[in-house]
Amino acid sequence: MTALIRRVPSILRSNFNIRYFLSPAARRMEETGLYGCHHLKTPKGFQRIVDDAIERSNELVGYISRMPSASEIINAMDEISNTVCQVVDSAELCRNTHPDREFVDEAVKASMRINEYLHYLNTNLTLYDAVVKAEKDKTLTSEEAKRVARDLRVDFEKGGIHLCAEKKDRVSQLNVEIAKCCAQYNENIAKEPGYVDVYPASLIPKNLHNLVKPVNRSTSRGSRFNIREKGFRIVTEPSTVSAVLQWTPDDEVRKMTYIKSNSVPHANLGVLDKLIAARHEISQIMGYKSYVECALQSNMASSPDVVSSFLVELSKAVQPKAVEFESMRDFKRRKNSQQDLELEPWDEAYLARSMKSSAYNLDFSVVASYFSLSQCIEGFKVLVESLFGMKLINIPLAPGESWHPDVLKMALHQPNEGDLGYIYLDLNSRPGKYPGCAHFAIRGGRRISETGYQIPVIALVCNFSKSKYSTNVRLNHSDVDTLFHEFGHALHSLLSRTDYQHFSGTRVAFDMAETPSNLFEYYAWDYRVLKKFARHYSTGDIIPEKLVTSMQGSKKMFAAMELQQQIFYASVDQTLYGDQTLSPVDTTSVVADLRKQYTNWKHVEGTHWQTRFSHLLYYGAGYYSYLYAKCFASTIWERVCKDDPLSLETGTAIRTKFLQHGGAKDPAQLLNDLAGDGITKYQNGGIIPDVTSLCRELNLRK
């Protein structure tokens, strides 16, 4: 079901029909519905937008069936995608963020109905034949239109539309099986997040009390019975686990948390087996050896051999710096006055934080005092004004437009061009909300006439928690890094100016999509940027340069180990979806073997980390893209941004040579246009990044 919705990382795909969303009523502050869609004043409005999308799409299918000109076929296909995606993506955002259960339930129903209709569209031979005709037609002169035609054909064929009836039916069955596996995998995680109860309560540091739940149990002391002992329950969801492993001094608490978080849900072992088998079978029906080979066909990497050679090259560069592991072990031994202690996986985050704090005299609570959430939003405004000559302007939300009182709305405004796009910010944590940080593209950009442009709309969703001891939200710098990462995705969407929404914003080659987000992480670490907005929450003092220098130094500590971990993740992904000599693959054995090969950490018996690694669903065979992005972003920063990161000249280059093109141009050419020759290398028939800048940045030998 990919032909009309381009496959993109995370929750990045989306388009809302201009007829419904952000209607004039929303701008005049009249009552409207969710996201400015007047039909979404009530949950039942989802039924209406599904009906309307199907009706309009059927009209366009009928039009295409009459085989108009090549350009008209491509325009109509793009409008179908734009119309259908409004439902897919409004439902997805609502399902993940809306606190009203009735809205969520109706969004789920809408998603199911529209996905059934998408199956009809993506298996429609008339549409496929029209796309094939358009691709061959010499009158299709626009390079972007040619790329759309080619991409649509390839995506149709990935769904098996060109196969014989028997094979096509089997591919269809397998796609249904894959969708069920993905849904079940996520449902299992939601149902079984796991927990550990910790007694006494004093074992949990005070700064974590807002993340854990008070519990108690009956106990006895001497002759006294039924004394209620206080403790805490740690629900082992990702953000809580991360905080507990970083901040809890007690080894046993960290051990229990690590093991529990990596051993649930057990049911996902079977789900993952089915998912891998289904993807492998589809790939073989399509004539490929493996799912990896099939999935990489349209990426810059193009083949498993290219990815493998890249991972090997990066791994060799990292290995000499792996003495970091030994220094961490020595620190643990000195700290505990025991020379025979070995490192355990649950030690890594805690000892890394402790060693960074010690080496650079860093108090992480002091760092957080300069990064209130409101000041970080001011940082966004500094970036867009300095780099692009634009403003982020707060816009009042119309009655009914928002889904929660915490939501903010802003317009990205350029004085000569007007509003370029809109962004919703939903950044605070709350029960039932999407647990991570994500960029949801609500509506993609596209040209609707010679003078008219459908401007993009997106939402940034995060889960930043207020402390029990503070009325405002203050971020750890790792959260600031994440926030700027997501803002990089947002700028990619908002500044894109493609003719077709098919290539709008983040709809790019899979292994380039994370490059803008990784690039904007650098802005969260540069003192020239931070001094513009990072101020103490109570005194208003600018963050000291000495503190930022210490933060930068601590970042490079254990950089090699962190990179090894990413290489390990990418290798697991490539291996699980690679050539299948065993059926089913023992995923736990694969993970254990690759952990030993690529890292210094041992595998803990009984754990199965892969049952909560949802990237295997949505980034299947593509996790290496994060490492590609790190390399590309490092080179761009070094060559384009580092000397003057906030200049209009720097921003103009980023916008005009890179971001505004979305996926409409060859990705390797875009990278070379921005950063110069050598940022990419041709190897084994595919494109890999040059790793020199990243190695130099992290003091790795290359």
mmCIF file of C-alpha atoms in Angstrom, residues 52 377 566 585 663:
data_model
loop_
_atom_site.group_PDB
_atom_site.id
_atom_site.type_symbol
_atom_site.label_atom_id
_atom_site.label_comp_id
_atom_site.label_asym_id
_atom_site.label_seq_id
_atom_site.Cartn_x
_atom_site.Cartn_y
_atom_site.Cartn_z
ATOM 1 C CA ASP A 52 -15.602 12.788 0.799
ATOM 2 C CA ILE A 377 10.899 27.844 21.383
ATOM 3 C CA GLN A 566 24.237 2.527 16.237
ATOM 4 C CA VAL A 585 15.435 -16.905 12.111
ATOM 5 C CA GLY A 663 12.501 14.710 -2.895
#
